[in-house]
Coordinates of C-alpha atoms in Angstrom, one line a residue:
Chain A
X1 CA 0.4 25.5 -4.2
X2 CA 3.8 25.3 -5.5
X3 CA 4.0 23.8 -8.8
X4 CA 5.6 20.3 -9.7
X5 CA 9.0 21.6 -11.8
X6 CA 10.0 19.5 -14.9
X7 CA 13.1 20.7 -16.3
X8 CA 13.3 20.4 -19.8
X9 CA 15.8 23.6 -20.9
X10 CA 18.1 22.3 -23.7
X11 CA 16.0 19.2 -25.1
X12 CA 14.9 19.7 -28.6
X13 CA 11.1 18.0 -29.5
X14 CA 9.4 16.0 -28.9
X15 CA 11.7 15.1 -25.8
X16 CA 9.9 17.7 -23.3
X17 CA 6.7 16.2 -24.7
X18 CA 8.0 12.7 -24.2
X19 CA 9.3 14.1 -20.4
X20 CA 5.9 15.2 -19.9
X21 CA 4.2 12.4 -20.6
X22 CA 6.3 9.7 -18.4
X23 CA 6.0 12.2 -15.5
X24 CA 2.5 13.2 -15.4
X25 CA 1.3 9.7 -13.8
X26 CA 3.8 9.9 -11.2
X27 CA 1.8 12.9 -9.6
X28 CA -1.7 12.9 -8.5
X29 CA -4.6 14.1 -10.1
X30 CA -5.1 17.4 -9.8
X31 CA -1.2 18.1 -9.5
X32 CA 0.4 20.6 -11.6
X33 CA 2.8 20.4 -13.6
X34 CA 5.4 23.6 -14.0
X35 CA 7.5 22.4 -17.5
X36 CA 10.3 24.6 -18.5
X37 CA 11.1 24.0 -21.9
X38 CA 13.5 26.3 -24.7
X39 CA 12.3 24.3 -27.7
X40 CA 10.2 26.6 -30.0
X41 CA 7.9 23.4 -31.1
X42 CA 7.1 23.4 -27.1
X43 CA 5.4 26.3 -27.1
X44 CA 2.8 24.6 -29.7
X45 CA 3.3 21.2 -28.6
X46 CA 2.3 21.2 -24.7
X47 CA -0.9 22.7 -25.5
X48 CA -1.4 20.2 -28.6
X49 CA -0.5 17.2 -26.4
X50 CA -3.5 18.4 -23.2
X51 CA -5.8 18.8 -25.7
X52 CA -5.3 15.5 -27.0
X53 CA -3.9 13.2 -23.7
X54 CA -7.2 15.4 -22.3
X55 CA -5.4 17.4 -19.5
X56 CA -5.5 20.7 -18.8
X57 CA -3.1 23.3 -19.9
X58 CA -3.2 26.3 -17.6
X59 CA -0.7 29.0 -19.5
X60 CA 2.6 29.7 -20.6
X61 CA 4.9 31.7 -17.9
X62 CA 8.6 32.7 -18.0
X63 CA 11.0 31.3 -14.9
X64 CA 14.2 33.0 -14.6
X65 CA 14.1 34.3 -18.7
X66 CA 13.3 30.8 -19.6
X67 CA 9.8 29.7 -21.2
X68 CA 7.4 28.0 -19.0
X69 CA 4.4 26.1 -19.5
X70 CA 1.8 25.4 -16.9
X71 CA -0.2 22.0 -17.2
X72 CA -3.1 20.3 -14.6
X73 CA -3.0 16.5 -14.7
X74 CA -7.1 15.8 -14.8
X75 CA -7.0 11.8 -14.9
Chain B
X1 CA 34.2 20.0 -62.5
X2 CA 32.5 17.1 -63.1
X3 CA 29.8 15.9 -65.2
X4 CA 26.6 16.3 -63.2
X5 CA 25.1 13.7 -65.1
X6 CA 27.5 11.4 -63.7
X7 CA 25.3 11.5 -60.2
X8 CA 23.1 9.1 -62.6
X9 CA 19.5 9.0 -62.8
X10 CA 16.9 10.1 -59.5
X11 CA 14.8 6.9 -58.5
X12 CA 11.3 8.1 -58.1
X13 CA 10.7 4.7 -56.1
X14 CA 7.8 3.8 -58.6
X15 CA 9.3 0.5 -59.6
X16 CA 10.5 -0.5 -56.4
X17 CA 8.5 -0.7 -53.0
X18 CA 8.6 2.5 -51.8
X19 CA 6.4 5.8 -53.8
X20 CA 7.0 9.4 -54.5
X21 CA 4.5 11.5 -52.4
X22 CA 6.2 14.9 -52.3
X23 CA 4.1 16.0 -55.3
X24 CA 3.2 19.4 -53.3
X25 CA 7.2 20.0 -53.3
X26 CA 8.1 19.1 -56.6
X27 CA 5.7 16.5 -59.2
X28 CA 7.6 14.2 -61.2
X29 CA 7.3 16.0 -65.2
X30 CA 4.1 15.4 -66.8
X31 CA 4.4 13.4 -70.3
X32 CA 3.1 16.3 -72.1
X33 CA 5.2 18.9 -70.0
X34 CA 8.7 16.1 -71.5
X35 CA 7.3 16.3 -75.4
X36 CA 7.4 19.9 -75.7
X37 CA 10.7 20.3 -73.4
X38 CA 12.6 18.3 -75.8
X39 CA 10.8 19.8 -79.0
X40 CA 11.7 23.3 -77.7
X41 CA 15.2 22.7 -77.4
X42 CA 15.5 22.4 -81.1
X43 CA 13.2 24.7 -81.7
X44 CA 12.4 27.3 -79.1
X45 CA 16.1 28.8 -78.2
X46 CA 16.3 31.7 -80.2
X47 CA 15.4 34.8 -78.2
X48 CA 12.0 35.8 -78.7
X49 CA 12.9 39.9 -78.8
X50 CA 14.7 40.0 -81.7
X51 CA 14.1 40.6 -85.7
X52 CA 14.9 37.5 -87.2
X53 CA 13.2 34.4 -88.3
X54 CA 14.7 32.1 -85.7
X55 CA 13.5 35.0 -83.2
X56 CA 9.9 35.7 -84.9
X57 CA 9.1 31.5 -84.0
X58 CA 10.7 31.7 -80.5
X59 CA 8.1 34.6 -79.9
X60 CA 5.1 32.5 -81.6
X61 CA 5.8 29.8 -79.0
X62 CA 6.0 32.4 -76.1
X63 CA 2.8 34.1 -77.7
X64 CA 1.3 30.5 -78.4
X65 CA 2.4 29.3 -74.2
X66 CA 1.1 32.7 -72.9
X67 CA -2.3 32.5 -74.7
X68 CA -2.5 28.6 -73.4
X69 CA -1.9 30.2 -69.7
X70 CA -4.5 32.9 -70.4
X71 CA -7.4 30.2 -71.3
X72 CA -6.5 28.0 -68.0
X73 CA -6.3 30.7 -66.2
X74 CA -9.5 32.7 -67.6
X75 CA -7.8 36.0 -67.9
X76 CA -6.4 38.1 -71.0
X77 CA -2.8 37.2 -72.2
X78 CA -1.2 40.8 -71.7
X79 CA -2.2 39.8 -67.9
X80 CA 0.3 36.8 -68.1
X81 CA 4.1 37.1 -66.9
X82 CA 6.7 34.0 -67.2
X83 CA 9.3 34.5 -63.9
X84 CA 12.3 32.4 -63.1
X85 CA 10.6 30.6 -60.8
X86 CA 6.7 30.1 -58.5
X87 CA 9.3 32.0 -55.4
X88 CA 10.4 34.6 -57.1
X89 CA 6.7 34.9 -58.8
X90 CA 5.2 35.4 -55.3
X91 CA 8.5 38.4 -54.2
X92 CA 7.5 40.2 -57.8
X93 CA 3.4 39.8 -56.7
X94 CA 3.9 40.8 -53.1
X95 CA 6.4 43.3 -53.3
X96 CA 5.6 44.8 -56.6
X97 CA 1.9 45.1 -55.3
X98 CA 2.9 47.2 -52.1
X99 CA 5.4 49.4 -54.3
X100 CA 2.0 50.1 -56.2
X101 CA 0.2 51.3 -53.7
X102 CA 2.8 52.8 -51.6
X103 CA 0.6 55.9 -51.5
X104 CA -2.5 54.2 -50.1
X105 CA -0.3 53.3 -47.3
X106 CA 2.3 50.3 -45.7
X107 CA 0.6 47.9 -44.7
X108 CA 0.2 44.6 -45.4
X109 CA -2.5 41.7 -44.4
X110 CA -1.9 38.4 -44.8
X111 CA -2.4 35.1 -43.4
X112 CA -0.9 33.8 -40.7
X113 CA -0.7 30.3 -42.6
X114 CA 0.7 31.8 -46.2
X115 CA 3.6 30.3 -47.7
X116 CA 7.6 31.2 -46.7
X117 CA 8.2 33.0 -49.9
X118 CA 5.1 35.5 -49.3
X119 CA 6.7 36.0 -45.0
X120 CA 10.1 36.5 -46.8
X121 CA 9.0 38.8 -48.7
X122 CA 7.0 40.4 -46.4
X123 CA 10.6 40.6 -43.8
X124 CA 11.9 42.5 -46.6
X125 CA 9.0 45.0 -46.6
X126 CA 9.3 45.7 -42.7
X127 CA 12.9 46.0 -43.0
X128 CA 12.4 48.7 -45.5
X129 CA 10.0 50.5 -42.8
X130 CA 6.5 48.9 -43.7
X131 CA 3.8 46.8 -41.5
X132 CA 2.2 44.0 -41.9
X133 CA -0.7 42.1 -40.1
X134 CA -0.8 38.1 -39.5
X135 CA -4.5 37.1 -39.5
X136 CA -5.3 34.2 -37.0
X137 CA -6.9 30.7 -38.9
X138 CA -9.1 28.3 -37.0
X139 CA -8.1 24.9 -35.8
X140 CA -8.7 22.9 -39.6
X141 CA -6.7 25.7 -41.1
X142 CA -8.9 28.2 -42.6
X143 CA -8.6 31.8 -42.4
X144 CA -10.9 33.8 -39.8
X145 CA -13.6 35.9 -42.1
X146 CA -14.2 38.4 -39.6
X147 CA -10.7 39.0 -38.6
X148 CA -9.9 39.3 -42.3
X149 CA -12.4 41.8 -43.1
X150 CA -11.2 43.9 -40.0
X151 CA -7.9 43.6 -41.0
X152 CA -8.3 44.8 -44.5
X153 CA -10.4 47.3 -43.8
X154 CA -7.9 49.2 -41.1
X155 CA -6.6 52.2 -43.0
X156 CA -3.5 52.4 -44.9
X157 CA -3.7 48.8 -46.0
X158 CA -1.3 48.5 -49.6
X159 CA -2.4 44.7 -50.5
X160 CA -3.7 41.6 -49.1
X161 CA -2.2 38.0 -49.5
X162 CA -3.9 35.0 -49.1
X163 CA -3.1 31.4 -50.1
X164 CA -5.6 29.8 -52.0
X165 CA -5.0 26.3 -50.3
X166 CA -3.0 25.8 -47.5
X167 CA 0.2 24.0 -49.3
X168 CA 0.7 22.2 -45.5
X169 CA -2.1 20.7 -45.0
X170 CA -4.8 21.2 -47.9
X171 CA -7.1 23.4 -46.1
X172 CA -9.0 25.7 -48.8
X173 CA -9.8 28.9 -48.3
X174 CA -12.4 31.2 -48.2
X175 CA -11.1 32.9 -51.3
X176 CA -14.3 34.8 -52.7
X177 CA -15.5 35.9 -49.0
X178 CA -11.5 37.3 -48.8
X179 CA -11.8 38.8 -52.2
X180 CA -15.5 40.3 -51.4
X181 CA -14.2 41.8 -48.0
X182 CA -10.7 43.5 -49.5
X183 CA -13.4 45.1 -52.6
X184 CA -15.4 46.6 -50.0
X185 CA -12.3 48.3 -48.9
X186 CA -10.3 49.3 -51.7
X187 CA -7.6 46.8 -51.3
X188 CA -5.9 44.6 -54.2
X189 CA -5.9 40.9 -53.3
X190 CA -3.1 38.5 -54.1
X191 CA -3.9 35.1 -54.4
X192 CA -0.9 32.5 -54.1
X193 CA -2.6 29.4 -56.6
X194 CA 0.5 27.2 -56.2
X195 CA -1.1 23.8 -54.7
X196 CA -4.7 24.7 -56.6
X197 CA -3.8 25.6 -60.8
X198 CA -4.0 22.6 -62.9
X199 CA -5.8 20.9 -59.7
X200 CA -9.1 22.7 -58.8
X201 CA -10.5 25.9 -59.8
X202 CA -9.7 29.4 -58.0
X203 CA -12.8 31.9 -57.3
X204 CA -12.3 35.1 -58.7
X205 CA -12.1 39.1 -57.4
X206 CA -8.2 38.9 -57.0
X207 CA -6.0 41.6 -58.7
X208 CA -2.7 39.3 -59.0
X209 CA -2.1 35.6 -58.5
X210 CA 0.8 33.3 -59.1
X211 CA 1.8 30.4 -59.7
X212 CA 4.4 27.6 -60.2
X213 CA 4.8 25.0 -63.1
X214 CA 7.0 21.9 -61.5
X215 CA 3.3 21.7 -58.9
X216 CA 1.3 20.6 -61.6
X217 CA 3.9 18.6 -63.6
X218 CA 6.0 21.6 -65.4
X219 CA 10.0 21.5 -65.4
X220 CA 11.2 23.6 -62.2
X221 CA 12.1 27.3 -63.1
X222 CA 8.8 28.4 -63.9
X223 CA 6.9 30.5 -62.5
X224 CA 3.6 32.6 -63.4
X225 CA 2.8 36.5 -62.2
X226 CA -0.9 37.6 -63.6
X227 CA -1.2 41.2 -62.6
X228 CA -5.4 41.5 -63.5
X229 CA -5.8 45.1 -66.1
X230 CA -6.5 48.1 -63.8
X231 CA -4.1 46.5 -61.1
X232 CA -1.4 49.3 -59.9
X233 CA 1.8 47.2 -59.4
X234 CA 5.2 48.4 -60.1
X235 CA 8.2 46.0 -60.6
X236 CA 10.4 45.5 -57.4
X237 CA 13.2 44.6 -60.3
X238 CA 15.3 46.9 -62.5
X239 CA 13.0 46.8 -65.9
X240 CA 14.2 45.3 -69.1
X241 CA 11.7 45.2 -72.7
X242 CA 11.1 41.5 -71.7
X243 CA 7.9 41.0 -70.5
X244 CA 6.2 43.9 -70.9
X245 CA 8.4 45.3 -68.2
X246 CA 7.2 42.9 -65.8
X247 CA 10.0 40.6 -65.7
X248 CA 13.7 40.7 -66.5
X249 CA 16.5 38.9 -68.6
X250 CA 15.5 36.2 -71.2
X251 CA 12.7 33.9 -70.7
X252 CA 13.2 29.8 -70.4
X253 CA 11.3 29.6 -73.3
X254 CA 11.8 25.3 -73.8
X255 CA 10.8 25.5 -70.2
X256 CA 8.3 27.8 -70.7
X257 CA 6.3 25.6 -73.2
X258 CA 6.9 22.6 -71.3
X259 CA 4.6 24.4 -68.8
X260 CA 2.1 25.5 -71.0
X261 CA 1.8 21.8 -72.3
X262 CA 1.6 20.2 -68.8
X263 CA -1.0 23.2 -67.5
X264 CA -2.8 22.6 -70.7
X265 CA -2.5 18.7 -69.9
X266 CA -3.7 18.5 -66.3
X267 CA -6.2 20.7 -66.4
X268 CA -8.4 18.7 -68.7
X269 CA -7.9 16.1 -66.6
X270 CA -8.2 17.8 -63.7
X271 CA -11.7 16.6 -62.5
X272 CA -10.8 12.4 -63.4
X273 CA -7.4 12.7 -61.3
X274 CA -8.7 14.9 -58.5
X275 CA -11.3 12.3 -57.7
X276 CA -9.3 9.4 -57.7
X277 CA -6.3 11.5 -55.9
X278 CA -9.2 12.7 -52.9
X279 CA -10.5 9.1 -52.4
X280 CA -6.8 7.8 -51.8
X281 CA -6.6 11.0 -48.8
X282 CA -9.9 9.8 -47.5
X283 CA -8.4 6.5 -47.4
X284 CA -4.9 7.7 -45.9
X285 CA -7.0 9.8 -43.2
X286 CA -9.2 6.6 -42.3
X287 CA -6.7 3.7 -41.7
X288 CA -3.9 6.2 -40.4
X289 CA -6.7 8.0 -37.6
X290 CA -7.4 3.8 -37.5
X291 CA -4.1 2.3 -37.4
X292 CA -1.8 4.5 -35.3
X293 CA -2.1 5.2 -31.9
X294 CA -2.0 8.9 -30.3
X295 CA -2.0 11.0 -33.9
X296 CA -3.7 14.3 -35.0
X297 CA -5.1 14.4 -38.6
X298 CA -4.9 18.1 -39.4
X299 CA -6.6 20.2 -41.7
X300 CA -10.4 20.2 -42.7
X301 CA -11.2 16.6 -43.7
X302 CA -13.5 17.5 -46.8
X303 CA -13.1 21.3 -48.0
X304 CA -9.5 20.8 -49.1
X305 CA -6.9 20.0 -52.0
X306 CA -7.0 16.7 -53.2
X307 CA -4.2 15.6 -53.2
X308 CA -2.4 16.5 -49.8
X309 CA -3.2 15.0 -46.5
X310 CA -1.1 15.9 -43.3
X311 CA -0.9 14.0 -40.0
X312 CA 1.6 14.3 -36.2
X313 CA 2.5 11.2 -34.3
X314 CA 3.0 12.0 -30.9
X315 CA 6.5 11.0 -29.5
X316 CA 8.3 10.6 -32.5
X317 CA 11.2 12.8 -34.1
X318 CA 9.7 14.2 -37.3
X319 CA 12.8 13.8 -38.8
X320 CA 13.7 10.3 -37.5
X321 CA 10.2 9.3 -39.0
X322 CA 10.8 10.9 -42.6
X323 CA 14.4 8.9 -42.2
X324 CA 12.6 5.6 -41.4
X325 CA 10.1 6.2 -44.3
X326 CA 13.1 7.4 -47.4
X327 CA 14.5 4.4 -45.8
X328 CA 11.3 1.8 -47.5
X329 CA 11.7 4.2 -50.2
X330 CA 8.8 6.7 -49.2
X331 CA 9.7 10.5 -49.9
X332 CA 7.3 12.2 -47.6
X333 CA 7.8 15.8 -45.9
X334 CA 7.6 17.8 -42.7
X335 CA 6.8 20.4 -41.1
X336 CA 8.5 19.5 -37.7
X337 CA 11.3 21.6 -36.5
X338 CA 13.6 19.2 -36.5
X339 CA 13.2 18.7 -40.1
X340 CA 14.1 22.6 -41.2
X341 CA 17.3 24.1 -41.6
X342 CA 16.0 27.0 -38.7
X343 CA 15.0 24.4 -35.9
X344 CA 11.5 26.0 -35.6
X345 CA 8.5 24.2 -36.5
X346 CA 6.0 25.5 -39.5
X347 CA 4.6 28.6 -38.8
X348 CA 1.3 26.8 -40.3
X349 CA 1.0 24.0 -38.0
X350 CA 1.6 26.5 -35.1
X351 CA -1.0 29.1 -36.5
X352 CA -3.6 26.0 -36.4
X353 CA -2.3 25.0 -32.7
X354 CA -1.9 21.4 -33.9
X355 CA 0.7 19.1 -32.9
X356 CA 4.3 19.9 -34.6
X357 CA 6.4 17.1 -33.7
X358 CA 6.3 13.9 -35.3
X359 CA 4.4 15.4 -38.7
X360 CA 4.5 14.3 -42.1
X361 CA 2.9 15.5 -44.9
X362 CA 2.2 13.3 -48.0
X363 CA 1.1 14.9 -51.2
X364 CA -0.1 12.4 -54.4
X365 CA 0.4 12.7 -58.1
X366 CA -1.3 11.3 -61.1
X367 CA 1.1 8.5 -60.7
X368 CA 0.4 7.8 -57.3
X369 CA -1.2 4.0 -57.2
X370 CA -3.7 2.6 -54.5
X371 CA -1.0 -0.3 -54.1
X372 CA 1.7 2.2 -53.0
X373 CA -0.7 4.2 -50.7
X374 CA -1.8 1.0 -49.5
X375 CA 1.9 -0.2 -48.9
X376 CA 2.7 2.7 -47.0
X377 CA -0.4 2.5 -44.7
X378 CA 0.9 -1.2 -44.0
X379 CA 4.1 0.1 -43.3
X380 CA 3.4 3.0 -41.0
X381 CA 1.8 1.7 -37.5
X382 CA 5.2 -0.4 -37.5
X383 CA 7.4 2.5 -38.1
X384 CA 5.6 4.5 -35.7
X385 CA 5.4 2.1 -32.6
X386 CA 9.0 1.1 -33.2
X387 CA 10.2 4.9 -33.3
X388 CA 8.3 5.3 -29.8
X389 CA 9.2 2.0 -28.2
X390 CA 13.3 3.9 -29.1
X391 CA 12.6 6.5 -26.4
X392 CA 10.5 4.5 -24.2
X393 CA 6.7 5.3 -25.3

């Protein structure tokens, strides 16, 4: 299944956070969510917010040299 | 140039509505710490080295401050060294401690949650062809035991730093086990004591430790190196007859005393204040988990300093929160990205995997009142909902 893409490159945190969070009920459940994000804090922060919004967060990846983080909307 | 004075007086916000909670940072001087400041500038300028009378009571104060260290600190006075300030204390320990053992080997453990000046000083040691080893810490902030003991016990390990309280967000850690694990394997252990002297007691079995005087209510520019008898440490500095070696170029001295006094002062109080300081956290870590929507408390809620607490709202700018707080007159701190000069977010807050964005760190002082903790509780949810209502949350 190809994975939803959320293009965050170039917002500084919490903005990809704050994109995340406004796009995830938009999809369904079970939908995932590809965000590309170049903010260091997202690296820490997209993990941090699944753990507490209780989604899941599949991985980090890299698309075309940029960081990439994989996240499964649950509920 | 100017007169500096001119800038007029700081307002610690204690008179008006807002409160000083940066203590962690800097802690507004101690009474004690401002008596013998101003009686040392009469009396304590002369240099303490030389062969004169002015000089032979300059060096009875320095004997008299280093003794008053020794006591606090339970170790011998020879063991005592004044630096410039608690950073360059931690570069002397940390560097001077590898340059010791350089033939043991080049490598050094530490904690992946230790303060900037001990990573600094670390950079500096790979740049000059060393190694070092970051170990992981749990979720609450509190340094894996296992991993440690593996780590220290790898061969060709020089020294081993640990913090003995995370200075972020309070955790304590597990100092002796540490200290229990690098004796097993031959290693020195350094102990960074910034947050805990003058505040709680640090366990024992470490070979140098440091520390720094405006934490606990000295003047800034103090800092304290104890390098334990036995210890093989060589100055990273070019060594001068100051200091037994240890340190170079003329002590503060007024400064100096001013520490001693205030180390002197809050540690017999240490027990009275830390109580009063740990129930104002509980409280801080009950309404805020209470009060605000969608935030992390971080660090472990009982095994920690007393006087720091450390929390993430998610949504908000870290820095536009700190803004909105200096605004009501709140000096907070934080260890979003935003917020530093290097655009990453603490390396401790990362380490723990907890939130990094919207965090704020507020650290009390013996002058910190229930009314002002209580003002800023009532002041917070507000802040918070109208900082995410700005971007649409």
């Amino acid at each position: 299944m190809t994975p939803d893409v959320l293009n965050c490159l170039g917002q500084r945190c919490p903005l990809p956070v704050i994109a995340l969070a406004k796009h995830l009920p938009t999809v369904p459940v079970g939908t995932i969510i590809r965000v590309l994000a170049d903010d260091p804090a997202a690296a820490v922060d997209i993990p941090a917010w699944c753990r507490m919004r209780a989604q899941q967060y599949i991985g980090a990846t890299t698309v075309d040299g940029s960081p990439a983080y994989d996240v499964r909307r649950l509920t | 140039m100017g007169d500096p004075r001119q800038a007029g007086p700081i307002d610690q916000g204690e008179s008006v509505r807002g409160a000083y909670f940066d203590a962690a940072t800097a802690t507004p001087l101690h009474p004690a710490a401002r008596e013998a400041l101003l009686g040392a500038l009469d009396d304590g300028w002369a240099d303490p080295g030389k062969l004169y009378t002015q000089a032979r009571r300059a060096r009875q104060l320095l004997d008299a401050a280093r003794a008053t260290f020794a006591q606090v600190l339970g170790v011998r006075p020879d063991e005592v060294t004044f630096t410039g300030s608690g950073t360059t204390a931690v570069h002397a320990a940390v560097l001077g401690g590898l340059a010791g053992r350089r033939r043991a080997g080049a490598a050094l453990v530490r904690s992946a949650i230790e303060h900037s000046a001990v990573l600094h000083a670390g950079e500096q040691h790979l740049r000059s062809g060393g190694t070092e080893t970051a170990v992981p810490v749990d979720p609450l902030g509190r340094v894996d035991g296992d991993a440690w003991a593996r780590a220290v016990s790898a061969p060709g390990v020089a020294l081993a730093s640990l913090i003995s309280a995370s200075h972020e967000v309070g955790t304590v850690q597990p100092v002796a086990t540490a200290a229990a694990a690098c004796r097993d394997s031959g290693v020195p252990l350094y102990v960074d004591a910034a947050q805990s002297l003058g505040r709680m007691p640090v366990p024992g079995g470490w070979s140098l430790l440091t520390g720094s005087a405006r934490k606990w209510g000295g003047p800034p520019g103090v800092g304290v190196l104890v390098v334990r008898k036995g210890t093989r440490w060589v100055s990273p500095y070019p060594a001068d007859d100051r200091e037994s070696g240890r340190w170079p170029g003329a002590p503060d001295l007024p400064a100096i005393l001013a520490a001693a006094a205030s180390l002197h002062a809050v540690h017999e109080t240490a027990a009275v204040d830390g109580e009063r300081l740990s129930a104002l956290v509980d409280r801080v870590r009950a309404a805020v988990a209470a009060t605000v929507p969608d935030v992390e408390i971080v660090g472990d809620p009982v095994d920690r300093l007393p006087h720091i607490v450390t929390f993430s709202c998610l949504y908000v700018d870290g820095e536009a929160l700190l803004t909105a707080l200096d605004r009501r007159g709140f000096a907070v701190s934080s260890g979003s990205a935003c917020t530093s000069s290097t655009l990453q977010p603490s390396h401790v807050l990362a380490a723990m995997g907890v939130l990094t964005h919207g965090n704020i760190r507020l650290s009390l002082h013996r002058d910190s009142t229930a009314e002002q903790v209580d003002r800023f509780l009532a002041e917070l949810p507000g802040i918070v909902a109208a900082l995410r209502a700005e971007v649409g949350m």
